[in-house]
Coordinates of C-alpha atoms in Angstrom, one line a residue:
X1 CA 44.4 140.2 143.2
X2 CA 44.7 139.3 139.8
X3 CA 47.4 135.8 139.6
X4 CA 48.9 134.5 136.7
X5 CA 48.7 130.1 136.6
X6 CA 50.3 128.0 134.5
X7 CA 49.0 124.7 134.3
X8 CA 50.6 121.4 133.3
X9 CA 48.7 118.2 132.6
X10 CA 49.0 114.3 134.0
X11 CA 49.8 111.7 131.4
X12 CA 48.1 111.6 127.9
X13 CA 46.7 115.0 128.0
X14 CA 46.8 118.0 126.3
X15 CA 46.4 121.3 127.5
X16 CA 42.6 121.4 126.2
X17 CA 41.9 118.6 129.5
X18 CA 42.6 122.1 131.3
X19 CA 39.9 124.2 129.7
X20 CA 36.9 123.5 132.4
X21 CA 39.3 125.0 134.8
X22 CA 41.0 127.2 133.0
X23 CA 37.3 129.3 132.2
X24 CA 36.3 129.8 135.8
X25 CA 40.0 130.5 137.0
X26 CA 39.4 133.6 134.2
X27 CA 36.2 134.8 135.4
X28 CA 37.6 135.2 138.3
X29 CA 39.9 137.5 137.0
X30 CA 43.0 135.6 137.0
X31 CA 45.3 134.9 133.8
X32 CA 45.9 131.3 132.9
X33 CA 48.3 129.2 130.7
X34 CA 47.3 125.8 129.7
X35 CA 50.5 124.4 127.2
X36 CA 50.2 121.1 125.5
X37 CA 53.5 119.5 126.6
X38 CA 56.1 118.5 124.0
X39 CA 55.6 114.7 123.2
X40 CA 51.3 114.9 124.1
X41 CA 50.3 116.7 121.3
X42 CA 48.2 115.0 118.7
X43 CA 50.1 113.0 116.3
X44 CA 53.7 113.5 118.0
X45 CA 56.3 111.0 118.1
X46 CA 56.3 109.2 121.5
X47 CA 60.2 108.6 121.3
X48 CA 61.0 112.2 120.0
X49 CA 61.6 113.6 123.8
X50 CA 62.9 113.2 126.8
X51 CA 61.0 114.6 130.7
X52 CA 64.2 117.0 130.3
X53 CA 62.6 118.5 127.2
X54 CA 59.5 118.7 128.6
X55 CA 61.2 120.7 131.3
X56 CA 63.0 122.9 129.3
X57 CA 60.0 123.9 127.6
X58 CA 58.3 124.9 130.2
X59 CA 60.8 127.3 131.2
X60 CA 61.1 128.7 127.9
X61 CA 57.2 129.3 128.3
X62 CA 57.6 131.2 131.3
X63 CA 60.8 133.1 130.6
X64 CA 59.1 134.0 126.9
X65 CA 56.3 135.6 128.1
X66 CA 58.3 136.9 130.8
X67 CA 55.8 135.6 133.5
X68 CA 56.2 137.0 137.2
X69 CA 54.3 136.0 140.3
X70 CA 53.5 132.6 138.5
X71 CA 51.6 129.7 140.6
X72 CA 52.4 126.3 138.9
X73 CA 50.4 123.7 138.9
X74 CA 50.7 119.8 138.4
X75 CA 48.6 117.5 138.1
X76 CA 49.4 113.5 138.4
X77 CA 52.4 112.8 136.3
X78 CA 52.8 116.9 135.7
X79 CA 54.2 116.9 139.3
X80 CA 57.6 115.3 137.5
X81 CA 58.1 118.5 134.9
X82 CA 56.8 121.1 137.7
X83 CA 59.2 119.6 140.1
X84 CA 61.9 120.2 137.3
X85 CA 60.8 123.6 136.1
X86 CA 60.4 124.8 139.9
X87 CA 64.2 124.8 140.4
X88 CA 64.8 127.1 137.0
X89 CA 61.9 129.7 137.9
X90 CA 62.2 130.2 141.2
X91 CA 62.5 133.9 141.3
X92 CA 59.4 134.1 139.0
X93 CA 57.1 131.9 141.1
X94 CA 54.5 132.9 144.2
X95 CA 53.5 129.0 144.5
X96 CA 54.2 125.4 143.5
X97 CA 50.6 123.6 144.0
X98 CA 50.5 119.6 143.5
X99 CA 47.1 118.5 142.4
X100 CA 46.7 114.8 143.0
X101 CA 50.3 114.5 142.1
X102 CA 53.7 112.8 142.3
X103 CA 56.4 114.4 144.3
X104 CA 59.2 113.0 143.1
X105 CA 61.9 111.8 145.4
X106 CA 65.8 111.3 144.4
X107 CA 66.3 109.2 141.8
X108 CA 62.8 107.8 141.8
X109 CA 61.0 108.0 138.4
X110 CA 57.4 107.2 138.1
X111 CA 57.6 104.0 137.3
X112 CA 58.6 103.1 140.8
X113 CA 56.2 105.2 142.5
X114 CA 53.3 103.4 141.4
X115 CA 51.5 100.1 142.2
X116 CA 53.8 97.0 141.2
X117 CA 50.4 95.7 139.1
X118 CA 50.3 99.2 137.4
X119 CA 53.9 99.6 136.6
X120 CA 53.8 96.3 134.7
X121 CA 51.2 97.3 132.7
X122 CA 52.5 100.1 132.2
X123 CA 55.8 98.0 130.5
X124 CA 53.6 95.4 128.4
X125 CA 51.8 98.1 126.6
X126 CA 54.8 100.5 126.3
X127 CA 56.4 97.0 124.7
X128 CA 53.5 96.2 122.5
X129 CA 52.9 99.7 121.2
X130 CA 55.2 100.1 118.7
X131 CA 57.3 103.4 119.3
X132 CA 57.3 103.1 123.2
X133 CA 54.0 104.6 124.7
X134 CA 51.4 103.7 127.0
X135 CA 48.0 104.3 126.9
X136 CA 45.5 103.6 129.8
X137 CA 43.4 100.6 129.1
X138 CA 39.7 102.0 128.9
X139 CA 38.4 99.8 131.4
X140 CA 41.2 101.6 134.1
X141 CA 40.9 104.7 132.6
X142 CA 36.5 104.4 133.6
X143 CA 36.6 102.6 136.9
X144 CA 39.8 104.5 139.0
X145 CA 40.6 107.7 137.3
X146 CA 37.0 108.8 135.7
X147 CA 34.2 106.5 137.9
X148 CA 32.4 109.9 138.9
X149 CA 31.6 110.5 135.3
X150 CA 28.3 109.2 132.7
X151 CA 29.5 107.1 130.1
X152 CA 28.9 109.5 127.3
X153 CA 32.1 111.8 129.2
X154 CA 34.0 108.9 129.6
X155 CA 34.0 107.8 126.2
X156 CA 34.4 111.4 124.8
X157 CA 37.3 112.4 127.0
X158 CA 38.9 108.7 126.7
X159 CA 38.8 109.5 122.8
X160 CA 40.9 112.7 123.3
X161 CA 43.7 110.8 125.1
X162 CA 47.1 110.8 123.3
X163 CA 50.2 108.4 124.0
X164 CA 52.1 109.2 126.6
X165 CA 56.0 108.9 126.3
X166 CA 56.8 105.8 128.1
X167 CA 60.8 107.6 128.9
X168 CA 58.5 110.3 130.9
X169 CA 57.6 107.5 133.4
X170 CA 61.4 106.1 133.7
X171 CA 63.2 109.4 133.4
X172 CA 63.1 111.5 136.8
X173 CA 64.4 115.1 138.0
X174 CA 65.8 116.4 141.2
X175 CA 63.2 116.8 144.1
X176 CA 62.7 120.1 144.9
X177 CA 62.5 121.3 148.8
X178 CA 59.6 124.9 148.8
X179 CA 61.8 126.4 151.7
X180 CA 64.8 126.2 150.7
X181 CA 64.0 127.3 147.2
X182 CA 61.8 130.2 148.8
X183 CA 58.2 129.3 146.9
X184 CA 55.5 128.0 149.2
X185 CA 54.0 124.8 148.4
X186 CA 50.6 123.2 148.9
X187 CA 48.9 119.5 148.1
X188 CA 45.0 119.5 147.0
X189 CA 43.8 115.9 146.5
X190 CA 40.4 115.3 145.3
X191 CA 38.7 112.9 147.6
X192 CA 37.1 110.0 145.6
X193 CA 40.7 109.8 143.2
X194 CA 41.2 106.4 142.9
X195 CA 44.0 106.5 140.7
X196 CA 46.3 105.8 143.2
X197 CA 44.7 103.2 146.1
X198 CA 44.4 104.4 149.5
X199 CA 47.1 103.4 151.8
X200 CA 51.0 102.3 151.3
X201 CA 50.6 103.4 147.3
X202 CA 48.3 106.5 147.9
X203 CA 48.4 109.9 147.2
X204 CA 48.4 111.3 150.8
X205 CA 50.4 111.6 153.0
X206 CA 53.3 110.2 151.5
X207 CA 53.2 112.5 148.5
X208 CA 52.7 115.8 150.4
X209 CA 55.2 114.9 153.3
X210 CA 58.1 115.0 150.4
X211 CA 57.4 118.7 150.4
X212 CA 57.6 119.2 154.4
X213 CA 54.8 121.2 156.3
X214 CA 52.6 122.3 153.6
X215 CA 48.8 122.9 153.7
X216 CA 46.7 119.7 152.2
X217 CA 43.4 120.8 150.7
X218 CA 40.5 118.9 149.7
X219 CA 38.1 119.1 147.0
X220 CA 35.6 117.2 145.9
X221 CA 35.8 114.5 142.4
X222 CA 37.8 111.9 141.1
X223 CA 41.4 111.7 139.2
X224 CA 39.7 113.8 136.2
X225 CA 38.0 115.9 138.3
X226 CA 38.8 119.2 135.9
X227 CA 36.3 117.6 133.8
X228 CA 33.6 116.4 136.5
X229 CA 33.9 119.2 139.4
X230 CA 36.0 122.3 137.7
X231 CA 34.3 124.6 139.6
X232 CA 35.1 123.2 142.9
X233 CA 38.7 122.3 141.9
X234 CA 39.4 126.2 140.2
X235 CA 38.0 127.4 144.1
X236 CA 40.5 124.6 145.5
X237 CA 43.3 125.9 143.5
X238 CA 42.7 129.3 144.7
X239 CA 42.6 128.5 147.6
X240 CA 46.2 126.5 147.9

């Protein structure tokens, strides 16, 4: 059956990081959308928008092109806009899917739902940037979101990184519940993600318990595994 996916990015991406996914999602028959979010295009201004923007536009997307039958899916930080969106689209949506992503909880905005080390980094470079934006430090970007990758990948896909809006990691939306909003749900981690560390901080179980009994699925690769495994994370995504 032939599925429509709309796929929204983590922080500092565009909808290019999609791509590797995106192709083998198509030969497979399926359509896919892969929209550069407002604010994470090259050469926007960090402190233009807000995460309710980024919200709004994706329901304009799928309203516009009058999309039905739509799976969304989130990866990392893109859980917070999914989340948002989810509540607007319901009636146009067969599935919510969280790829190695937040799950936001009430009130909660990113910034609290990372590391304590991570979110002050995260508020000395937004402070020394300039217009309010944070940018991964190579050396984290390499060793805990990208370690499964030569250098040559790292250092190409590192130089495609833009900004990201530090409001989208101190802005939040309201948590959505699947069965009560009537759109299955489903988690897929990728098992050597080190974004996040394992335990208290990591991405399972407490991100996928927020969404209540939903079906966890593993694939193989790291953080940026769309760029190191597509293949195996387009079969995990169909499969969700």
């Amino acid at each position: 059956m032939r599925e429509t996916f709309v796929l929204i990015t983590g922080a500092c991406h565009g909808g290019w990081s999609w791509r590797p996914v995106a192709e083998h999602l198509r030969a497979a028959g399926h359509r896919v959308l892969t929209p550069t979010l407002p604010g994470l295009a090259d050469g926007d201004d960090p402190e233009r928008h807000s995460l309710a923007d980024v919200v709004d536009f994706l329901v304009d997307l799928v309203e516009r092109e009058d999309l039905r039958d739509v799976t969304l899916v989130g990866h990392s930080w893109g859980g917070y806009p999914l989340t948002g969106a989810a509540h607007r689209l319901a009636p146009r949506l067969r599935k919510l899917v969280y790829w190695s992503a937040f799950v936001p909880a009430e009130g909660v905005p990113l910034l609290e739902e990372v590391p304590p080390h991570y979110a002050e980094m995260f508020k000395q470079v937004a402070a020394a940037s300039g217009n309010n934006s944070v940018t991964f430090p190579y050396e984290v970007f390499t060793g805990a979101f990208m370690q499964d990758a030569d250098e040559n990948l790292q250092r190409l896909v590192y130089s495609l990184l833009v900004p990201q809006p530090m409001r989208y990691f101190t802005e939040t939306v309201t948590p959505v519940d699947p069965a009560a909003l009537g759109v299955p749900a489903s988690y897929v981690i990728t098992a050597d993600d080190l974004a996040l560390p394992p335990g208290e901080w990591g991405w399972v179980p407490r991100f996928p318990q927020r969404l209540g009994d939903v079906p966890v699925i593993e694939a193989p690769g790291s953080h940026e595994a769309n760029f190191t495994r597509p293949a195996e994370l387009a079969a995990a995504l169909l499969k969700a």
